[in-house]
Amino acid sequence: MSKEFRLGIFVTLGLFVLAAAVIVIGDFPLQRHYTIHVLFGNTTGLPEKSKVRIAGVTIGKVARISLRGNKADVIVNIRPDVQLHEDAEARIVNIGLIGSKYLEMTTGSDSAPLLKNGAIIRGIDPVPLDRAVSNILEKLDALTGGFGGEGGNLGENLSITLRNLRQLSEKLNKSFTEEGLDDIATNVRDFSRDAAAAAQKINQALSRADIATAASSLSKVIERLDKLLTKIESGEGLVGKLVTDKDMAEELKTTIGSLKDTSEQAQRALRRLNLIKTYWDYTARYDFSDELVRHDAGITIYPRENKFYQLGVSNIKDTSSETDSQIINTIDAQIGGEVLPGLVLHGGVIRSRGGFGLRYRPFYPYKVGKKFELESFAYDFARKNPARPNINIGARFTPTPWLVVGMRSEDVSNTANMNGYLNLNIADDDIAYLLGLIGLAKP
């Protein structure tokens, strides 16, 4: 097989993959759909290209998120076989507690008119977790504030009420003695001389046995109230401690404040978990001078949008060959991030040597320009033969989020071998989830 024939195969394959990625999977989907606009007050965490579901079944995807006035306009592509009505509802939900977000919708009622292409509906804004926790803590603070501290008079009022009940019980006990009952009976008999029939019925209703029974029951109730008041005044039980122990009331307020701080920290940790993204990387590089295909593989971790860590192995092979000018099975371990709009810097270990590099998007403000990058990286600054670092310069194009096509001149100050390459990167949500949990577990 001649060199020209192999070169033709590689170029044809690259063009075919590029065309398929741009036309079929890129920004030009072939599937039919209709579009609706969903307006939200806040779409934090909802990415473009996320799924749209009804009852867990995928019916479309989020095509783009833009700004319409002071609202977020979520542009949604819906399958033509799914009919939505004008009273359809849409809300942003999570997969699990810390999973990625997607758009959940309802079809609406059959009596409402159907939505047409380009229709606008209003979404139901989610309640932020930190606001819900803050409302709960404010209500708890208001409730417990009544038991102590500045302005807290609930405990004082309760103590005064129970003290009055005890005084009332003492007066009732004095009134219901034997002598008191005799006086009452005498007065009733004197009055009955003028109304014998009425006095007889009154005497039956107010017999001494009935009064004694009522007095006994009332005495038991008053005795229980007296015991309750005594326990509260002595500081027994939760209410007693809150009324009498100012230190405990202050500790309770401090505990509530600590709980609020903890909830805020947990909310920040959960937001960080939603930002973590991980990708498996595979690169096939064809060296036109050495007439070899080299394979690189690794993983890239994004703890947040503009920062990444990269680990991998370059030129993966079992054994070296005489025609291969590069060292096999070298290590990559780099850290990088976007320091300016369109400019990414990275550095660390490149092919088992110290180095650094950059990527620059010269047409960054334009949508298509964001997919085109110039790249350069240098490493092995201590090289003695030749006594120059290994410098690589090239350009790359990203037709889809998971595919990169590029050309690069490697070791430009020495051999200047031209390389064409294809890079595939596949998202892995499970690794991002595990890394997030490890971060939460740190003390």
Coordinates of C-alpha atoms in Angstrom, one line a residue:
M1 CA 0.0 0.0 0.0
S2 CA 1.6 3.3 -1.1
K3 CA 2.0 6.3 1.0
E4 CA -0.3 8.4 -1.2
F5 CA -3.0 5.8 -1.0
R6 CA -2.9 5.6 2.9
L7 CA -2.9 9.4 3.0
G8 CA -5.9 9.5 0.7
I9 CA -7.8 7.0 2.9
F10 CA -7.1 9.0 6.1
V11 CA -8.1 12.4 4.6
T12 CA -11.3 10.9 3.1
L13 CA -12.2 9.3 6.4
G14 CA -11.6 12.6 8.2
L15 CA -13.7 14.5 5.8
F16 CA -16.5 11.9 6.0
V17 CA -16.5 12.1 9.8
L18 CA -16.5 15.9 9.8
A19 CA -19.4 16.1 7.3
A20 CA -21.4 13.6 9.2
A21 CA -20.8 15.4 12.5
V22 CA -21.7 18.8 11.2
I23 CA -24.7 17.9 9.1
V24 CA -26.3 15.0 11.1
I25 CA -25.3 15.5 14.7
G26 CA -24.3 19.1 14.9
D27 CA -26.4 22.2 14.7
F28 CA -28.4 20.8 11.7
P29 CA -30.6 18.0 13.0
L30 CA -32.5 16.0 10.4
Q31 CA -35.3 14.9 12.7
R32 CA -38.6 16.8 12.3
H33 CA -39.8 18.9 15.2
Y34 CA -41.7 21.9 16.2
T35 CA -40.5 24.7 18.5
I36 CA -42.0 26.4 21.6
H37 CA -40.6 29.0 23.9
V38 CA -40.8 28.6 27.7
L39 CA -40.1 31.7 29.9
F40 CA -38.5 31.3 33.3
G41 CA -37.4 33.8 35.9
N42 CA -34.3 31.6 36.6
T43 CA -32.7 28.7 34.7
T44 CA -29.5 28.3 36.7
G45 CA -28.1 24.8 36.1
L46 CA -30.2 23.9 33.1
P47 CA -27.7 23.3 30.2
E48 CA -28.4 23.6 26.5
K49 CA -29.1 20.3 24.7
S50 CA -30.7 18.9 28.0
K51 CA -33.6 16.6 27.6
V52 CA -37.3 17.5 27.7
R53 CA -39.5 14.8 29.3
I54 CA -43.1 14.0 30.1
A55 CA -43.6 11.4 32.8
G56 CA -40.0 10.4 32.4
V57 CA -40.3 9.8 28.6
T58 CA -38.0 12.0 26.4
I59 CA -40.0 14.1 23.9
G60 CA -37.4 16.6 22.8
K61 CA -34.5 18.7 23.9
V62 CA -33.5 22.3 24.8
A63 CA -32.1 23.9 21.7
R64 CA -31.0 27.2 23.1
I65 CA -31.4 29.5 26.1
S66 CA -31.5 33.2 25.5
L67 CA -32.7 36.4 27.2
R68 CA -36.2 37.9 26.4
G69 CA -36.6 41.1 28.4
N70 CA -35.9 40.1 32.0
K71 CA -36.9 36.5 31.5
A72 CA -34.9 33.5 30.4
D73 CA -36.3 32.2 27.1
V74 CA -35.8 28.4 26.8
I75 CA -36.2 27.4 23.2
V76 CA -37.5 23.8 23.1
N77 CA -37.7 21.4 20.1
I78 CA -40.6 18.9 20.5
R79 CA -41.3 15.7 18.5
P80 CA -44.2 16.2 16.1
D81 CA -46.1 13.2 17.4
V82 CA -46.3 14.9 20.9
Q83 CA -49.3 17.3 21.2
L84 CA -49.1 20.0 23.9
H85 CA -52.0 22.3 24.9
E86 CA -51.9 25.9 25.8
D87 CA -52.2 25.2 29.5
A88 CA -49.2 22.8 29.5
E89 CA -46.8 23.3 32.4
A90 CA -43.0 23.2 32.4
R91 CA -40.6 23.1 35.3
I92 CA -36.9 22.5 35.8
V93 CA -36.2 19.4 37.9
N94 CA -33.1 17.4 39.0
I95 CA -32.3 13.8 38.3
G96 CA -31.9 12.7 42.0
L97 CA -30.6 15.1 44.6
I98 CA -27.5 16.3 42.9
G99 CA -28.0 15.0 39.3
S100 CA -28.1 17.0 36.1
K101 CA -31.2 19.1 35.4
Y102 CA -33.8 18.7 32.6
L103 CA -37.1 20.2 31.6
E104 CA -40.2 18.3 32.8
M105 CA -43.5 19.1 31.1
T106 CA -47.2 18.2 31.1
T107 CA -49.4 17.9 28.1
G108 CA -52.2 20.1 29.5
S109 CA -55.9 19.5 29.3
D110 CA -57.6 18.1 26.2
S111 CA -60.1 21.0 26.2
A112 CA -57.4 23.7 25.7
P113 CA -56.2 24.6 22.2
L114 CA -53.0 22.9 20.9
L115 CA -49.7 24.8 20.9
K116 CA -48.5 25.9 17.5
N117 CA -44.9 26.2 16.3
G118 CA -43.3 29.2 17.9
A119 CA -45.9 29.4 20.8
I120 CA -44.9 30.9 24.1
I121 CA -45.8 29.5 27.6
R122 CA -44.6 30.5 31.1
G123 CA -42.6 28.0 33.1
I124 CA -43.0 27.3 36.8
D125 CA -39.9 28.7 38.5
P126 CA -38.2 26.4 41.0
V127 CA -37.9 27.4 44.7
P128 CA -34.2 27.7 45.5
L129 CA -33.2 25.4 48.3
D130 CA -31.4 28.1 50.2
R131 CA -34.5 30.3 50.3
A132 CA -36.7 27.5 51.5
V133 CA -34.2 26.6 54.3
S134 CA -34.0 30.3 55.2
N135 CA -37.8 30.7 55.6
I136 CA -37.9 27.6 57.8
L137 CA -35.1 28.9 60.1
E138 CA -36.8 32.3 60.3
K139 CA -40.0 30.8 61.5
L140 CA -38.2 28.6 64.0
D141 CA -36.3 31.6 65.3
A142 CA -39.5 33.6 65.7
L143 CA -41.1 30.7 67.6
T144 CA -38.3 30.1 70.0
G145 CA -37.7 33.8 70.5
G146 CA -40.9 34.0 72.4
F147 CA -39.5 31.9 75.2
G148 CA -36.5 34.0 76.1
G149 CA -34.2 36.8 75.1
E150 CA -35.1 40.3 74.2
G151 CA -38.8 40.8 73.6
G152 CA -39.6 37.2 74.5
N153 CA -42.7 37.4 76.9
L154 CA -44.4 34.1 76.1
G155 CA -42.8 32.3 79.0
E156 CA -43.5 35.2 81.4
N157 CA -47.2 35.3 80.5
L158 CA -47.5 31.5 80.9
S159 CA -45.9 31.8 84.4
I160 CA -48.3 34.6 85.5
T161 CA -51.4 32.7 84.2
L162 CA -50.4 29.5 86.2
R163 CA -49.7 31.6 89.3
N164 CA -53.2 33.1 89.1
L165 CA -54.8 29.7 88.7
R166 CA -53.0 28.5 91.9
Q167 CA -54.4 31.5 93.8
L168 CA -57.8 30.8 92.5
S169 CA -57.5 27.2 93.6
E170 CA -56.6 28.2 97.1
K171 CA -59.7 30.5 97.3
L172 CA -61.9 27.8 96.0
N173 CA -60.6 25.3 98.6
K174 CA -61.3 27.8 101.4
S175 CA -64.9 28.4 100.1
F176 CA -65.7 24.7 99.9
T177 CA -65.1 23.9 103.6
E178 CA -67.8 22.3 105.8
E179 CA -68.6 25.5 107.5
G180 CA -69.0 27.3 104.3
L181 CA -71.4 24.7 103.0
D182 CA -73.5 24.9 106.2
D183 CA -73.9 28.7 105.8
I184 CA -75.1 28.2 102.2
A185 CA -77.6 25.5 103.3
T186 CA -79.0 27.8 106.0
N187 CA -79.5 30.7 103.6
V188 CA -81.2 28.4 101.2
R189 CA -83.6 27.1 103.9
D190 CA -84.5 30.7 104.9
F191 CA -85.3 31.6 101.3
S192 CA -87.4 28.4 100.8
R193 CA -90.0 29.6 103.3
D194 CA -91.4 32.0 100.7
A195 CA -91.1 29.4 97.8
A196 CA -91.5 25.9 99.2
A197 CA -91.9 24.1 95.9
A198 CA -88.9 25.9 94.2
A199 CA -86.8 25.5 97.3
Q200 CA -87.4 21.7 97.3
K201 CA -86.1 21.4 93.7
I202 CA -83.1 23.6 94.5
N203 CA -82.3 21.5 97.6
Q204 CA -82.4 18.3 95.4
A205 CA -80.1 19.8 92.8
L206 CA -77.7 21.3 95.4
S207 CA -77.5 18.3 97.7
R208 CA -74.3 18.1 99.8
A209 CA -73.3 14.8 98.0
D210 CA -73.4 16.5 94.6
I211 CA -71.4 19.5 95.7
A212 CA -68.8 17.3 97.4
T213 CA -68.4 15.3 94.2
A214 CA -68.0 18.5 92.1
A215 CA -65.6 19.9 94.7
S216 CA -63.5 16.7 94.6
S217 CA -63.2 16.8 90.8
L218 CA -62.3 20.4 90.8
S219 CA -59.8 19.9 93.5
K220 CA -58.1 17.2 91.5
V221 CA -57.9 19.5 88.4
I222 CA -56.5 22.3 90.5
E223 CA -54.0 20.0 92.2
R224 CA -52.7 18.9 88.7
L225 CA -52.4 22.5 87.6
D226 CA -50.6 23.3 90.8
K227 CA -48.1 20.5 90.2
L228 CA -47.6 21.7 86.6
L229 CA -46.9 25.2 87.8
T230 CA -44.4 23.9 90.4
K231 CA -42.5 21.9 87.8
I232 CA -42.3 24.9 85.4
E233 CA -41.1 27.2 88.2
S234 CA -38.5 24.7 89.3
G235 CA -37.2 24.4 85.7
E236 CA -38.3 20.8 84.9
G237 CA -39.1 19.8 81.3
L238 CA -38.4 21.7 78.1
V239 CA -40.9 24.5 78.7
G240 CA -39.6 25.0 82.3
K241 CA -36.1 25.3 81.1
L242 CA -37.0 27.7 78.4
V243 CA -38.9 29.9 80.9
T244 CA -36.4 29.9 83.7
D245 CA -33.0 29.1 82.1
K246 CA -31.9 32.1 80.0
D247 CA -28.6 30.4 79.1
M248 CA -30.5 27.5 77.5
A249 CA -32.7 29.9 75.5
E250 CA -29.5 31.7 74.3
E251 CA -27.9 28.3 73.4
L252 CA -31.0 27.4 71.4
K253 CA -30.7 30.6 69.4
T254 CA -27.0 29.9 68.8
T255 CA -27.8 26.4 67.7
I256 CA -30.4 27.7 65.2
G257 CA -27.8 30.2 63.8
S258 CA -25.3 27.3 63.4
L259 CA -27.9 25.3 61.6
K260 CA -28.5 28.1 59.2
D261 CA -24.8 28.4 58.5
T262 CA -24.5 24.7 57.9
S263 CA -27.4 24.8 55.4
E264 CA -25.8 27.6 53.5
Q265 CA -22.5 25.6 53.3
A266 CA -24.4 22.5 52.2
Q267 CA -26.2 24.5 49.5
R268 CA -22.8 25.8 48.2
A269 CA -21.5 22.2 48.1
L270 CA -24.5 21.0 46.1
R271 CA -24.1 23.8 43.6
R272 CA -20.4 22.7 43.2
L273 CA -21.6 19.1 42.6
N274 CA -23.8 20.3 39.7
L275 CA -20.9 22.1 38.1
I276 CA -18.5 19.1 38.0
K277 CA -18.2 17.5 34.5
T278 CA -15.9 14.7 33.4
Y279 CA -15.0 13.5 29.9
W280 CA -13.1 10.4 28.6
D281 CA -10.7 11.5 25.8
Y282 CA -9.4 9.5 22.9
T283 CA -7.1 10.9 20.2
A284 CA -5.9 9.2 17.0
R285 CA -2.9 11.1 15.4
Y286 CA -1.6 10.3 12.0
D287 CA 2.0 11.3 11.4
F288 CA 2.5 11.9 7.7
S289 CA 6.3 11.8 8.0
D290 CA 6.6 8.7 10.1
E291 CA 3.6 7.1 8.4
L292 CA 2.3 6.0 11.8
V293 CA -1.0 6.3 13.7
R294 CA -0.5 7.2 17.4
H295 CA -3.1 6.7 20.1
D296 CA -3.6 9.0 23.1
A297 CA -6.2 8.4 25.9
G298 CA -7.1 10.1 29.2
I299 CA -9.7 11.8 31.3
T300 CA -10.5 15.6 31.6
I301 CA -12.3 16.9 34.8
Y302 CA -14.0 20.3 34.9
P303 CA -14.6 21.3 38.6
R304 CA -16.2 24.4 37.2
E305 CA -16.8 25.9 33.7
N306 CA -13.5 27.7 33.2
K307 CA -11.1 25.3 34.9
F308 CA -10.0 21.7 34.1
Y309 CA -7.6 18.9 35.1
Q310 CA -6.3 16.5 32.5
L311 CA -4.7 13.0 33.1
G312 CA -3.7 10.7 30.3
V313 CA -1.2 8.6 28.4
S314 CA 0.3 9.5 24.9
N315 CA 1.5 7.2 22.2
I316 CA 0.1 4.1 23.7
K317 CA 1.9 1.0 22.4
D318 CA 3.1 -2.4 23.6
T319 CA 6.6 -2.0 22.0
S320 CA 8.5 0.8 20.3
S321 CA 9.4 0.7 16.6
E322 CA 12.4 2.1 14.7
T323 CA 10.2 4.3 12.6
D324 CA 8.5 6.0 15.6
S325 CA 10.3 9.2 16.5
Q326 CA 8.3 9.7 19.7
I327 CA 8.7 8.0 23.1
I328 CA 5.9 5.5 23.8
N329 CA 3.5 5.4 26.8
T330 CA 4.3 8.9 28.1
I331 CA 2.3 10.6 30.9
D332 CA 0.2 13.7 30.7
A333 CA -0.9 15.5 33.9
Q334 CA -2.0 19.1 33.3
I335 CA -4.1 21.9 34.9
G336 CA -5.6 24.7 32.9
G337 CA -8.4 27.2 32.4
E338 CA -9.8 30.1 30.4
V339 CA -8.0 33.2 31.7
L340 CA -9.6 35.6 29.2
P341 CA -12.5 35.2 26.8
G342 CA -11.3 32.9 24.1
L343 CA -7.8 32.3 25.7
V344 CA -7.0 29.0 27.5
L345 CA -3.7 28.4 29.3
H346 CA -2.6 25.0 30.5
G347 CA 0.6 23.5 31.9
G348 CA 2.1 20.6 33.9
V349 CA 3.5 17.3 32.6
I350 CA 3.3 16.9 28.8
R351 CA 4.5 13.6 27.5
S352 CA 6.5 12.9 30.7
R353 CA 8.2 16.3 30.5
G354 CA 7.5 19.7 32.0
G355 CA 5.7 22.0 29.7
F356 CA 2.9 24.5 29.0
G357 CA 0.6 25.6 26.2
L358 CA -2.3 27.7 25.1
R359 CA -5.4 27.6 22.9
Y360 CA -6.8 30.8 21.3
R361 CA -10.1 31.4 19.5
P362 CA -9.5 34.4 17.2
F363 CA -13.1 34.7 16.2
Y364 CA -14.5 34.2 19.7
P365 CA -17.4 36.8 19.6
Y366 CA -19.0 34.9 16.7
K367 CA -20.9 31.6 17.1
V368 CA -19.0 29.7 14.4
G369 CA -15.7 31.3 15.6
K370 CA -16.1 29.6 19.0
K371 CA -15.5 26.3 17.3
F372 CA -12.2 27.3 15.7
E373 CA -9.0 27.4 17.7
L374 CA -5.3 28.0 17.3
E375 CA -3.1 25.9 19.6
S376 CA 0.5 25.7 20.7
F377 CA 2.4 23.8 23.4
A378 CA 6.0 23.3 24.3
Y379 CA 7.8 20.8 26.6
D380 CA 11.1 19.1 27.3
F381 CA 13.0 22.4 27.8
A382 CA 16.1 20.5 29.1
R383 CA 16.5 18.5 25.8
K384 CA 20.1 18.4 24.7
N385 CA 19.9 16.8 21.2
P386 CA 18.8 19.1 19.8
A387 CA 19.3 21.7 22.5
R388 CA 15.8 23.2 21.9
P389 CA 12.4 22.5 23.5
N390 CA 9.8 20.5 21.6
I391 CA 7.4 23.1 20.2
N392 CA 4.0 22.1 18.6
I393 CA 1.8 24.5 16.6
G394 CA -1.6 23.8 15.0
A395 CA -5.3 24.5 14.5
R396 CA -8.4 22.6 15.4
F397 CA -12.1 22.7 14.7
T398 CA -14.9 21.5 17.0
P399 CA -18.0 20.6 14.9
T400 CA -19.8 19.0 17.9
P401 CA -19.2 19.0 21.6
W402 CA -17.8 15.4 21.4
L403 CA -15.6 15.6 18.3
V404 CA -12.4 17.7 17.5
V405 CA -10.6 17.6 14.1
G406 CA -7.2 19.2 13.8
M407 CA -3.8 19.6 12.1
R408 CA -0.6 20.1 13.9
S409 CA 3.1 20.5 13.2
E410 CA 5.1 18.7 15.9
D411 CA 8.6 19.6 17.0
V412 CA 8.7 22.6 14.6
S413 CA 12.3 23.5 15.5
N414 CA 13.6 20.0 14.7
T415 CA 11.6 17.6 12.5
A416 CA 8.4 19.6 11.9
N417 CA 6.3 16.4 11.3
M418 CA 2.8 17.2 10.1
N419 CA 0.0 15.4 12.1
G420 CA -3.7 15.1 11.4
Y421 CA -5.8 14.0 14.4
L422 CA -9.3 13.2 15.5
N423 CA -10.3 13.6 19.2
L424 CA -13.4 12.0 20.7
N425 CA -14.6 13.0 24.2
I426 CA -17.5 11.2 26.0
A427 CA -19.2 12.7 29.1
D428 CA -19.3 10.5 32.2
D429 CA -21.8 11.7 34.8
D430 CA -21.0 8.8 37.2
I431 CA -17.4 9.9 37.7
A432 CA -18.5 13.5 38.3
Y433 CA -21.0 12.2 40.9
L434 CA -18.3 10.2 42.7
L435 CA -15.8 13.1 42.7
G436 CA -18.5 15.3 44.1
L437 CA -19.2 12.9 47.0
I438 CA -15.4 12.6 47.7
G439 CA -15.3 16.4 48.0
L440 CA -18.2 16.4 50.4
A441 CA -16.5 13.7 52.6
K442 CA -13.4 15.8 53.2
P443 CA -13.2 17.3 56.7

